[in-house]
Structures are given as structure tokens and as C-alpha cells.
Coordinates of C-alpha atoms in Angstrom, one line a residue:
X1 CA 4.8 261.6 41.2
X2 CA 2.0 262.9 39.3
X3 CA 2.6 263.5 34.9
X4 CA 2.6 267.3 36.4
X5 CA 5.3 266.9 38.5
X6 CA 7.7 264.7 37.3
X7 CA 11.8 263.7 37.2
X8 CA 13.5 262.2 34.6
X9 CA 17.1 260.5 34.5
X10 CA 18.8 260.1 31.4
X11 CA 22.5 258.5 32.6
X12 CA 24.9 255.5 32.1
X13 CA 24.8 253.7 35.8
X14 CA 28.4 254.2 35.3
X15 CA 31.2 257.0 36.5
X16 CA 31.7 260.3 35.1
X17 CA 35.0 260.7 33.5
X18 CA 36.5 264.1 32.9
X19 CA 39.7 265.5 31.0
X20 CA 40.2 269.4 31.0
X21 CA 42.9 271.1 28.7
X22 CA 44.8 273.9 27.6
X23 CA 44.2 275.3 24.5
X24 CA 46.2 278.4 23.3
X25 CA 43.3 281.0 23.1
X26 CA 45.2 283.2 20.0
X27 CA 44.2 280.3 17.7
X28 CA 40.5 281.6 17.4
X29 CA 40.6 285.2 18.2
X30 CA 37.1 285.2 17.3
X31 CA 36.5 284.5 20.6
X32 CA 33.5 281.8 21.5
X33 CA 30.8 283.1 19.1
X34 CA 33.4 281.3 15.9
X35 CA 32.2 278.3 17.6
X36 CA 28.6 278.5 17.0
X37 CA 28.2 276.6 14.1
X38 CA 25.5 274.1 14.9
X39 CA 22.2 274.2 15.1
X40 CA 22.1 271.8 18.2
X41 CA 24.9 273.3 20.1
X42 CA 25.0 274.6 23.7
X43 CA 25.7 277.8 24.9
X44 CA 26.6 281.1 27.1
X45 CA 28.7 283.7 25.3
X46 CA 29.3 287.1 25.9
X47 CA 31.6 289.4 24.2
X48 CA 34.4 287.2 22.9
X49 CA 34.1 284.4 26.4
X50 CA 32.4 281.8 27.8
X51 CA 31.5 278.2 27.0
X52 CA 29.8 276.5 23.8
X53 CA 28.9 272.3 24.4
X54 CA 29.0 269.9 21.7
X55 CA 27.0 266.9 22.5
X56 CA 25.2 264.9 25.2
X57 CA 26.4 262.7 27.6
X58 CA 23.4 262.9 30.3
X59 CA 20.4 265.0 31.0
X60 CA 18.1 265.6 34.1
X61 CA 14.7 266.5 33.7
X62 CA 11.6 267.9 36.2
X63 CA 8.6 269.8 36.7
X64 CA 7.4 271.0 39.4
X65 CA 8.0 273.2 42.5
X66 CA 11.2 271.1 43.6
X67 CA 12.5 271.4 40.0
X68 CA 15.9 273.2 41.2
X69 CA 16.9 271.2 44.3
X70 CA 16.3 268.2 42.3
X71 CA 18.4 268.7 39.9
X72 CA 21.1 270.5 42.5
X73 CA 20.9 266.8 44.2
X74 CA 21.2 264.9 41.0
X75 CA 24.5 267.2 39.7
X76 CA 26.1 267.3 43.0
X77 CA 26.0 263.4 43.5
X78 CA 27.1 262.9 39.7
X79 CA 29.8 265.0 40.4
X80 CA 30.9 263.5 43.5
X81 CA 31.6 260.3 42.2
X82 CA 33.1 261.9 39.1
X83 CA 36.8 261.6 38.0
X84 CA 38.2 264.8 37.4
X85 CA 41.4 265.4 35.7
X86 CA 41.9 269.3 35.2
X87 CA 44.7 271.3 34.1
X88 CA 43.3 274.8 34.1
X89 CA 41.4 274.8 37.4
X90 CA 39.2 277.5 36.2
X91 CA 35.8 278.1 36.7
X92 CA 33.9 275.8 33.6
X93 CA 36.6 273.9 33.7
X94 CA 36.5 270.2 34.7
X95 CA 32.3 268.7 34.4
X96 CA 29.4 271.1 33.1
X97 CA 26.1 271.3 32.8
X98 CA 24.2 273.7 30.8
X99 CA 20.8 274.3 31.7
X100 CA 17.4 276.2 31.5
X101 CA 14.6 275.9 34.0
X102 CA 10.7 276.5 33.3
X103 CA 9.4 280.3 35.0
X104 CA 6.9 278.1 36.7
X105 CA 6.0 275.6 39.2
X106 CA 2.9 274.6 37.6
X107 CA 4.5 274.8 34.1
X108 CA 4.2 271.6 32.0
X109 CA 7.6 272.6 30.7
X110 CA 10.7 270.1 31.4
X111 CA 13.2 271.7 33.3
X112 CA 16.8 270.2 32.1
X113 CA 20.7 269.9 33.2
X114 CA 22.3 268.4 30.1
X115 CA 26.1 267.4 30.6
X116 CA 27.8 267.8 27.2
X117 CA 30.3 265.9 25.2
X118 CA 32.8 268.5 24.4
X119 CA 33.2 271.6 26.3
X120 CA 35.1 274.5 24.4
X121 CA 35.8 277.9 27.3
X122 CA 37.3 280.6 26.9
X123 CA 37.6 283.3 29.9
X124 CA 40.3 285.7 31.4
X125 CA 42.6 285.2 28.7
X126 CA 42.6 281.5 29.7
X127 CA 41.2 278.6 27.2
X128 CA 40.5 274.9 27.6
X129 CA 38.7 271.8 26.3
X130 CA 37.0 269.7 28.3
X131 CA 36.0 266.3 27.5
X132 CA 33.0 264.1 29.7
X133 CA 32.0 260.4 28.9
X134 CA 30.6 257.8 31.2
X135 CA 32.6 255.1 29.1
X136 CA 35.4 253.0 29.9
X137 CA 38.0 254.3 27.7
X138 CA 41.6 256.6 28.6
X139 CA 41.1 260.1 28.0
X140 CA 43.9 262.2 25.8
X141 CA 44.4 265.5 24.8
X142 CA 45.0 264.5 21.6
X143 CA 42.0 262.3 22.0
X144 CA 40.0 265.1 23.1
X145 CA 41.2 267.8 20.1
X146 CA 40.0 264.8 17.9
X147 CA 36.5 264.9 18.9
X148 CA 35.9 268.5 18.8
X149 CA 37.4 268.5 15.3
X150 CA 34.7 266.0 14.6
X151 CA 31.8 267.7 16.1
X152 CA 33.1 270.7 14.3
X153 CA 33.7 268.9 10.6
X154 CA 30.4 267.1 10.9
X155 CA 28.5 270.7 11.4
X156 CA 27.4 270.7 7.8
X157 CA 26.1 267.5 8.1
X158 CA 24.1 268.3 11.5
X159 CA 20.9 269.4 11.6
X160 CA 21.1 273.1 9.9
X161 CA 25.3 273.3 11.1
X162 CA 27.4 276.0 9.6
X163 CA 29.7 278.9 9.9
X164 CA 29.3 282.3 10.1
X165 CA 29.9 283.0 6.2
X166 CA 27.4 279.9 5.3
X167 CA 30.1 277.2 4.6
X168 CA 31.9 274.0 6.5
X169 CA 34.3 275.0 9.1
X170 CA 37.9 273.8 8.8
X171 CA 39.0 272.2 11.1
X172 CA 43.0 271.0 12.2
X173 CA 44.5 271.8 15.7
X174 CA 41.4 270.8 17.5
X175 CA 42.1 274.8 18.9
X176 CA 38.9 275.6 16.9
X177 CA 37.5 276.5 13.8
X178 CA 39.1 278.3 11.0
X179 CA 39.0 281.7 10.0
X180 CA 40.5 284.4 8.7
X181 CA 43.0 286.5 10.3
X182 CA 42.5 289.3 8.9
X183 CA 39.0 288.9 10.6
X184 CA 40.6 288.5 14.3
X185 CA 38.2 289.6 17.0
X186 CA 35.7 291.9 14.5
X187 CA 32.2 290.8 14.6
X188 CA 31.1 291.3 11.1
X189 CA 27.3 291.9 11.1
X190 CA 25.8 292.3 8.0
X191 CA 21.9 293.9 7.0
X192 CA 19.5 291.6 7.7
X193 CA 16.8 291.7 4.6
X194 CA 13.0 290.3 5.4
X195 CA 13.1 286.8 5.7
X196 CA 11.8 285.0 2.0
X197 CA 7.7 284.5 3.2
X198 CA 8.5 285.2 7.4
X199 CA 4.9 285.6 8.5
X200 CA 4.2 286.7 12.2
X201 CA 0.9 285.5 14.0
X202 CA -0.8 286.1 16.8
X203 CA 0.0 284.1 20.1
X204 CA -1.7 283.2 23.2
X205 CA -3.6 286.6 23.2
X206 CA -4.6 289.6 20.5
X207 CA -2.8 292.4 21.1
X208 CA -6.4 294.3 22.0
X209 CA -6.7 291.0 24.6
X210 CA -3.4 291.9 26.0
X211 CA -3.9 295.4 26.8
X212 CA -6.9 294.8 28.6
X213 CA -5.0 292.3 30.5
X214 CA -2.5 294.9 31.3
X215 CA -5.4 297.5 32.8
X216 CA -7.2 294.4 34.4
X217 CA -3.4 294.2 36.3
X218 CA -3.1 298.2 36.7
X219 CA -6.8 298.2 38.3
X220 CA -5.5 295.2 40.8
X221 CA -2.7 298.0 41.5
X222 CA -4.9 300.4 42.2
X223 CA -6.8 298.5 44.7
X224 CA -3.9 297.6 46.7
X225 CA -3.9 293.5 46.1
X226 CA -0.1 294.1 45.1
X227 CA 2.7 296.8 44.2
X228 CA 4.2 295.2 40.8
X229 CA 3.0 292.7 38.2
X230 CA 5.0 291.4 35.2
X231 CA 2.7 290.0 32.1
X232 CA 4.4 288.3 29.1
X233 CA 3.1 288.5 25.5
X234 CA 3.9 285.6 22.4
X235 CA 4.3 285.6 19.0
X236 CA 4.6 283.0 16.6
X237 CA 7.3 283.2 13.5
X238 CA 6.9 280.7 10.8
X239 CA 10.1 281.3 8.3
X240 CA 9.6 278.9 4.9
X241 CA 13.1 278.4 4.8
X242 CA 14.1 277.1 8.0
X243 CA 15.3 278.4 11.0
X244 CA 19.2 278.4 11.2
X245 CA 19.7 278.2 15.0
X246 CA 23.4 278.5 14.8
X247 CA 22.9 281.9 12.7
X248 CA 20.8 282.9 15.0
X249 CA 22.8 282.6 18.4
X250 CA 25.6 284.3 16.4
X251 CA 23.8 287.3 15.2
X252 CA 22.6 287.8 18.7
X253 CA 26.1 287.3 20.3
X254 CA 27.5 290.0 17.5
X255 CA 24.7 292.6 17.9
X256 CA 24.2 292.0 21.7
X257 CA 28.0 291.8 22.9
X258 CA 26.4 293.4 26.2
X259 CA 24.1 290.4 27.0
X260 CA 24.5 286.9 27.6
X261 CA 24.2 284.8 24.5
X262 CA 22.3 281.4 25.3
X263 CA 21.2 278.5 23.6
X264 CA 19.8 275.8 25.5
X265 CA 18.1 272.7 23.5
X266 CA 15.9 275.1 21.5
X267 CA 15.5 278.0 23.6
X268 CA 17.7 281.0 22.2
X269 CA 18.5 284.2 23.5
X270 CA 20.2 287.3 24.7
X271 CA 19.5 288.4 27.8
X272 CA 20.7 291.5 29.6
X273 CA 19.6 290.5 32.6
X274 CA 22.2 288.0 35.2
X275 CA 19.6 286.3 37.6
X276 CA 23.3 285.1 39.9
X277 CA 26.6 284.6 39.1
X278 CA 29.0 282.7 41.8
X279 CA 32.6 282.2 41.5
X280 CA 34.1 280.7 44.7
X281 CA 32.4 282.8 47.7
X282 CA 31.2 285.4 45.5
X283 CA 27.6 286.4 43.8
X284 CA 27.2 288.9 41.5
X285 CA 23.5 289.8 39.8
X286 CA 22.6 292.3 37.5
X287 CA 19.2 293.7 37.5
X288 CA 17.0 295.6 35.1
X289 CA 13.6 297.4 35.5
X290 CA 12.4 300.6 33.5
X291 CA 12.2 300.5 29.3
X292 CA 12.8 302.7 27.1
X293 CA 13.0 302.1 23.6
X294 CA 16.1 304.0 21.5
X295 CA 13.7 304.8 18.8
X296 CA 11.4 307.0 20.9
X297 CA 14.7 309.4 21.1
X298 CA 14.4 310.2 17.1
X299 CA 14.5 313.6 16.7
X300 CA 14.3 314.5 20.2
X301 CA 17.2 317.6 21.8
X302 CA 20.6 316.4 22.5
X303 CA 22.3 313.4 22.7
X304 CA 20.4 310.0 22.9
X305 CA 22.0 308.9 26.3
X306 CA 21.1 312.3 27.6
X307 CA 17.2 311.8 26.5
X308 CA 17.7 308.5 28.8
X309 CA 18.6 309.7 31.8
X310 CA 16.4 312.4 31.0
X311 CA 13.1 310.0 30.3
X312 CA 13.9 306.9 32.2
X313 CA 15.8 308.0 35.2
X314 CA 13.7 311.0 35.5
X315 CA 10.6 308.9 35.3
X316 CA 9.2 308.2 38.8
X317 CA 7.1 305.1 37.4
X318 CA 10.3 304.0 36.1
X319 CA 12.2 304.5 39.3
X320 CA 9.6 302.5 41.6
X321 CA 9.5 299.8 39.1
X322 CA 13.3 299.5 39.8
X323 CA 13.5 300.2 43.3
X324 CA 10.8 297.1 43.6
X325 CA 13.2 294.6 41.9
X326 CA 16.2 295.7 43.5
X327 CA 14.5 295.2 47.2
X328 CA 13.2 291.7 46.1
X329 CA 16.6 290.2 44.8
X330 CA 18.5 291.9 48.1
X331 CA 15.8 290.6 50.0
X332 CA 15.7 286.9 48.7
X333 CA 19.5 286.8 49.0
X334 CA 20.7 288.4 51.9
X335 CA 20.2 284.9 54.5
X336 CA 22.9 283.8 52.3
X337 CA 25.3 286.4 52.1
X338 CA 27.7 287.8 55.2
X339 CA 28.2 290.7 53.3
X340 CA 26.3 292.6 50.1
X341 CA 26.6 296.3 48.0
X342 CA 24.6 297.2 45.8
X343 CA 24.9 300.6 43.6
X344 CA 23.4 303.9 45.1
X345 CA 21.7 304.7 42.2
X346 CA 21.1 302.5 39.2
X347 CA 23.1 303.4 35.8
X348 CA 21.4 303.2 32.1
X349 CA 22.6 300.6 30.3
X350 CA 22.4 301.0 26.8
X351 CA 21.7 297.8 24.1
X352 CA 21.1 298.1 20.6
X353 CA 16.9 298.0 20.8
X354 CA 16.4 300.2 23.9
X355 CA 17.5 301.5 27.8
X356 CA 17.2 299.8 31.0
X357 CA 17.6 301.0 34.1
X358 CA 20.5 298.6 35.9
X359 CA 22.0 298.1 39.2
X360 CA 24.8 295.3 40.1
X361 CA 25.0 293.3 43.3
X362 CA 27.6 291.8 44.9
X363 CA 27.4 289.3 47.9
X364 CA 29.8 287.3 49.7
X365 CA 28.6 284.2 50.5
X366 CA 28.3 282.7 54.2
X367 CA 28.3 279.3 55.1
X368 CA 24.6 277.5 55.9
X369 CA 24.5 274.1 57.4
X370 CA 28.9 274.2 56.7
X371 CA 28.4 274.6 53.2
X372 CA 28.5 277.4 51.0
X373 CA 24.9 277.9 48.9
X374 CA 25.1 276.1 45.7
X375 CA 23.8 278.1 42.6
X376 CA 20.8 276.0 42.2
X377 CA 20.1 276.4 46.3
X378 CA 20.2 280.0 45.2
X379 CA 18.1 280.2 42.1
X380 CA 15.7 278.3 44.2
X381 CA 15.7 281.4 46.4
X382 CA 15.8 283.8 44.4
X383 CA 13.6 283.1 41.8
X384 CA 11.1 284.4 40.5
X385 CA 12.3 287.7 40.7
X386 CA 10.2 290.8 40.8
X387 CA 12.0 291.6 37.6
X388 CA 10.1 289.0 36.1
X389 CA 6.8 288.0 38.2
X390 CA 5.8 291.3 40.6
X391 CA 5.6 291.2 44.4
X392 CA 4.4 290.5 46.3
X393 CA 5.4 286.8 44.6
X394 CA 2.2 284.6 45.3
X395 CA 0.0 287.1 44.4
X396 CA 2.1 288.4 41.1
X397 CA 2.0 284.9 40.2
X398 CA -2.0 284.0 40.5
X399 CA -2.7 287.0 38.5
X400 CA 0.1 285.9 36.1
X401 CA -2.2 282.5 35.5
X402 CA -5.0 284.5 35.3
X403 CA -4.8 287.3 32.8
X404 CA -1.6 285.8 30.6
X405 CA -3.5 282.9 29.3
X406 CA -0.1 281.8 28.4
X407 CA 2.3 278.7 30.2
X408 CA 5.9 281.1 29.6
X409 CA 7.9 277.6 29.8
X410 CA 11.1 278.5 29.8
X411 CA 10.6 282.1 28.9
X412 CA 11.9 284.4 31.8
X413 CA 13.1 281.2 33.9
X414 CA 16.9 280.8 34.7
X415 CA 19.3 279.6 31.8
X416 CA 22.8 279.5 32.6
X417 CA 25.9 276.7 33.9
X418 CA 27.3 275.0 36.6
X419 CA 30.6 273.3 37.4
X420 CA 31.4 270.9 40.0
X421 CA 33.1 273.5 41.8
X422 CA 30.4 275.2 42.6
X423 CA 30.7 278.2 40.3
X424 CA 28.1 279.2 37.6
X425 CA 26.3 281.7 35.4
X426 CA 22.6 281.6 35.6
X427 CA 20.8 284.6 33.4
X428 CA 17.0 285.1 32.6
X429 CA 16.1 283.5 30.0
X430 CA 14.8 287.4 28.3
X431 CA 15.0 288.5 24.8
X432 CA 14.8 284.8 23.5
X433 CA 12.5 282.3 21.6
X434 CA 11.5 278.6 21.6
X435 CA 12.1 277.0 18.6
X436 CA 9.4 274.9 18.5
X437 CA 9.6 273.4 14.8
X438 CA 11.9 273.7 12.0
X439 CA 10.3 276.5 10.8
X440 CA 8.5 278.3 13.4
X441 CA 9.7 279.8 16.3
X442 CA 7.8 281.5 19.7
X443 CA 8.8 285.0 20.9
X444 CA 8.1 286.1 24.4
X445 CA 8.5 289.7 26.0
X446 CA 7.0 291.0 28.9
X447 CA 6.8 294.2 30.8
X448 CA 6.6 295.4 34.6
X449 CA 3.0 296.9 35.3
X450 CA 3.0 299.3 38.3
X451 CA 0.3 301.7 39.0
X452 CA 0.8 304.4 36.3
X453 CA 1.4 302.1 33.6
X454 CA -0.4 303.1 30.3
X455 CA -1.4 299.3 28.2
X456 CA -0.8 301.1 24.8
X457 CA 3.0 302.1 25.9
X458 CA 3.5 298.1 27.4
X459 CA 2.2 296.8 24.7
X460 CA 4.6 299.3 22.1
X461 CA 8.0 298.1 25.0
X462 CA 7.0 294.4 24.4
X463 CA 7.9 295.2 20.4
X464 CA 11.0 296.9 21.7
X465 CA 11.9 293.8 23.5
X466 CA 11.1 291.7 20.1
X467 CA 13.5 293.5 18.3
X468 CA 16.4 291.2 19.1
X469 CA 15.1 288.1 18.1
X470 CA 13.3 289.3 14.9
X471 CA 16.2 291.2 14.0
X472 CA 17.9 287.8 14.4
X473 CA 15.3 285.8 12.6
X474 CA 15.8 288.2 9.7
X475 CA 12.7 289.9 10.0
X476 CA 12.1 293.5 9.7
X477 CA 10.6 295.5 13.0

């Protein structure tokens, strides 16, 4: 393989060993985010669930266009030599792998699986610990409450570790961190002031640059070469004092209970947006297209959710940018699916920063070759999305290359997990940053160009779409 397109295997050449346990999910009713107290953590949390990784194990890496199947090749064969001992049988129980994906083919940008240490779940009312080594030693629940109690006492001493109110977790059961009770299941969120010295520069393109990139795509439109084109923007943060990656992943998962809180070996999030979910037979999705920020329904006439529908589902531009990304997602995944709904009409969901336009799909999956579609043999499908690159696909993309002047990495690429089961969560990687140094930090946020887009109101939604992470950052929008 060329340096462009490229795999990389970092693994013991010896067996997977896996102990999943029980724990009693009342001894953290903080739910997932009281977990997120280092800096080099992984993880996928939404309201009070999901899974947070301590560690590293093994880690698959590739560029390129065959980026998902070979890493769906690599996971499948690790896991079918792997030796599984489970007692909760739920999906994220048993081996994981968290990963994130570059947005594209010709992206220079390592695509990764990394297989954690310590998995800590919590779903359904059910919570477990899971513990993966390749070595040759017996695996105990008592061995495997010990090691999470010392990934969790050893957070100060990580790379920028610590807990929600700034000090060392405590640590005892191996059930989780400690907290108050008082505290049970409240996300405290407290004012963000300006961030000592936080200077913002300009990215890959002046914001002038950028809107003429956006009518350069609207004139394409226009002349018929395609029907929908997604262009991303970047800024760059630089915060004196450090970024706190851990404070930032549980801002987000506080403010943004409705999205998918990820973290992913630098690349940090919240994104609204579920690229496929599968559990067993079934796929869900969740897609978004059509913006609106909250603040533009400041003094307007009655209720803020009734200036939505009234804006953005009223909005025919709006409507056609939706109706685009819900054909190219049903389109993608119906050879895979015996059956599929989708809503009639899409709702508005509403987020903190601004209103999308949603719809949910749900697909049950058929059989292909006597298998059932992996994840990763899905997201292979599937993406990109129009949600994300335009359609028609080739010719969303070229322009892409063309007018962002930008490689996205893994901005708007899938971010999610896998089990060896089969299930998974895979979002778009939206609302999020790369942390690039210890101190500065790149934003991405892009918006869907269709043919009565205006560049001036794009360029004030990508801002919108900032909000999250400079909010998170501690820098005022």
C-alpha cells in the first residue's frame, strides 16, 4: 500500500480475553457522565447511559477507501478467536471497540478501532464492567473492580484527569466514582465565564473566502451539476491554560442530554445526529437537515417552538434539504433491510444552540450472503450521507475538495462502538473538535447548500453549530 492508503495493527499475537460483570447501577446515579474524569478516556454517553473505556489494549488503523471493511475484517477475526466470559449478555457487554472514522477516502486522517482496558456500561437499567487483556492471567470480578478503581484513583495523575467539581475521585467498590447523594442524577451546570486569554483564529478559509465558496456551490446548483452540497468551515481555539478534555466531554454530556456524547482519542463531541444504530436484527438512524438557530426567535410572537415549526418546517428550502437526506439514507440502506418506516413528516427537535428538522428510521435487517450486515458493512454503505456530503455523492464530494480547502479528518465521519455481537452505535462525528495540542483545539461546522441558500445566513448557522463546543471550551459566543 501506498503512505495514502495504509493499515496499521497494533496487537499482542496472542488471544483476547474477556470478563463482563454486574455492577449495581444505584451506586452512581450520576449515570455515565460521573465517569468522565480523564482527559484520555473513551466515550458515547447520552443522558445518564452508555459506555466510557479506560485504557488500551489494541488499536486498528487505515486510510483509504477500504477503511471500514478493514477494520470490520480485523474486529470480526479478533473476536472470533476471543474468549468471552459474560454475565449480562447485553448489548456493550462482552469485547468493545470504540471508534471514529475519517469523512474521507482521500483523507490523510487515520481511521481507528481502539479495544479498551476497562469498559464501564450502563443501559436499560442494567450496569456492567467489562475487562479485555491479551495476557495470560485469570480474570476476577474482584480483579476487575480493582483496575477500574485504579484507572479511576490515578485520574489526577493522568494527563489533565479530574472530576466534575475539579478534585480526585474517590474511589472503593469498583461500582464507580464517588459522589454525593444529595447530587443523584442532577447534572449541575454551572456559567461558563470567557476562558483566561481563549483567542479564536481563522482556519482553513476567511470567513469572506467561505461565503464565496458557499455561492461558488449555490451557482453549481443552479446549473444543474447536483441537487445538495454540504461545505464545512474550521476554527482554531488556542486556551493558555490548557484544554481539560474530561471537562469538556462532561459539559457537553450535561448541556446536550439529547445528543450523543463522544470522545474518541482527541476528537470530542455532541452530536445530534445517529448515522445507524443495530441491536440484534434491528437499525435505527436519526437524521437531521434544516437549521435554525434559537436566538433568531428573540423577540419574535409566541412561543419559541411555535416560531420553529413556523420558520423551519414552513421553510420550503428547509423542507427539500431534508427530504434529500432522508431519500439518500433510505436509499443506501434499503438492500439491507426486509422491512423499513420512516416518519411521515419530520418533527423539530429542539437542543440548547438551535432546531433541526428530524426524522427516525427503523429497518429490520435481512440476511446477505447468510449473515446479517455488520455495522461497519453498513457504515460502509451508508456513508457519506447527504446529511453531510450532498448528492448526488461523487459529485458532492469533488466539489467538497474543491471549494473547502480543508481535509474534515474525522469531522462529520462516523464515531460510535461495536461489540462482538454484532450490535453498535455509530453517530456523526457533528458538533465536535480535534484537539490537536494541549492548548489548541479545531472546530468544524458545516451547513447543507441547496439552491436558495443565502452565504451570509450559512455562514451565521455554522456559528450556531459552534456554540456547543465553545460554550464547552469556556468561551463566550
Amino acid at each position: 500500500m501506498t503512505s495514502a492508503f495504509r493499515t496499521r495493527i497494533v496487537k499482542p499475537l496472542k488471544t483476547l480475553k474477556t470478563l463482563t460483570v454486574p455492577l449495581d447501577a444505584d451506586s452512581f446515579p450520576g449515570g455515565l457522565p460521573s465517569f468522565l474524569v480523564r482527559d484520555d478516556l473513551l466515550c458515547w454517553t447520552r443522558r445518564e447511559a452508555g459506555l466510557v473505556g479506560f485504557g488500551e489494549v489494541a488499536r486498528f488503523t487505515a486510510t483509504g477507501p477500504e477503511r471500514f471493511l478493514e477494520a470490520d475484517i480485523w474486529w470480526r477475526h479478533l473476536v472470533l478467536e476471543a474468549e468471552i466470559e459474560d454475565a449480562v449478555e447485553w448489548p456493550g457487554t462482552g469485547p468493545v471497540a470504540f471508534g471514529s472514522f475519517a469523512f474521507s477516502k482521500a483523507s490523510a486522517h487515520e481511521s481507528r478501532l481502539i479495544v479498551p482496558e476497562i469498559v464501564v456500561g450502563l443501559r436499560g437499567g442494567r450496569a456492567w464492567l467489562t475487562q479485555l487483556t491479551f495476557d495470560d492471567v485469570e480474570l476476577t470480578e474482584a480483579g476487575a473492580r480493582a483496575a477500574l478503581d485504579r484507572w479511576l484513583a490515578s485520574a489526577a495523575a493522568g494527563p489533565g484527569g479530574t472530576a466534575a467539581d475539579g478534585t480526585t475521585p474517590e474511589t472503593g467498590s469498583g461500582a464507580g466514582p464517588g459522589a454525593d447523594p444529595s447530587q443523584a442524577g442532577r447534572a449541575v451546570v454551572r456559567p461558563l465565564p470567557l476562558a483566561a486569554g481563549a483567542t479564536l483564529h481563522t482556519g482553513s478559509l476567511t470567513e469572506e473566502d467561505w461565503m464565496a465558496a458557499v455561492a461558488a456551490g449555490v451557482e453549481e446548483i443552479r446549473a444543474g451539476a447536483l441537487e445538495k452540497l454540504v461545505l464545512a468551515r474550521d476554527v482554531v481555539a488556542t486556551l493558555p491554560t490548557g484544554v481539560n478534555a474530561a471537562q469538556v466531554l462532561r459539559e457537553l454530556s450535561a448541556r446536550y442530554r439529547e445528543c450523543w456524547t463522544y470522545g474518541v482519542d482527541g476528537l470530542v463531541g455532541a452530536t445530534p445526529e445517529m448515522l445507524i444504530q443495530v441491536e440484534g436484527r434491528t437499525a435505527q438512524a436519526r437524521v437531521l437537515a434544516g437549521t435554525l438557530d434559537r436566538r433568531d426567535a428573540d423577540g419574535m410572537a409566541g412561543s419559541p417552538l411555535e416560531f420553529a415549526e413556523r420558520v423551519l418546517a414552513g421553510s420550503e428550502k428547509q423542507r427539500h434539504e431534508h427530504d434529500i437526506a432522508i431519500q439518500s439514507l433510505t436509499t443506501q440502506l434499503a438492500p439491507f433491510s426486509e422491512a423499513m418506516n420512516a416518519h411521515s413528516e419530520p418533527f423539530i427537535l429542539e437542543l440548547p444552540n438551535v432546531w433541526h428538522l428530524a426524522s427516525d428510521v427503523k429497518a429490520e435487517l435481512t440476511e446477505v450472503e447468510g449473515h446479517v450486515p455488520t455495522c461497519l458493512a453498513l457504515i460502509n454503505a451508508l456513508h457519506p450521507t447527504a446529511a453531510v456530503c450532498g448528492t448526488p455523492t461523487t459529485v458532492a464530494g469533488a466539489l467538497i475538495r474543491k471549494l473547502e480547502h480543508l481535509d474534515r479528518g474525522p469531522y462529520a465521519g462516523p464515531v460510535g462502538w461495536l461489540d462482538a455481537a454484532g450490535n453498535g452505535e455509530w453517530g456523526i462525528a457533528l458538533r465536535g473538535a480535534v484537539i490537536e495540542t494541549p492548548k489548541t483545539v479545531r472546530l468544524y461546522a458545516g451547513c447543507g447548500v441547496v439552491e436558495g441558500s443565502v452565504p451570509e445566513a450559512e455562514l451565521a448557522e455554522t456559528w450556531a453549530k459552534f456554540r456547543p463546543m465553545l460554550e464547552s471550551l469556556g468561551i463566550n459566543s
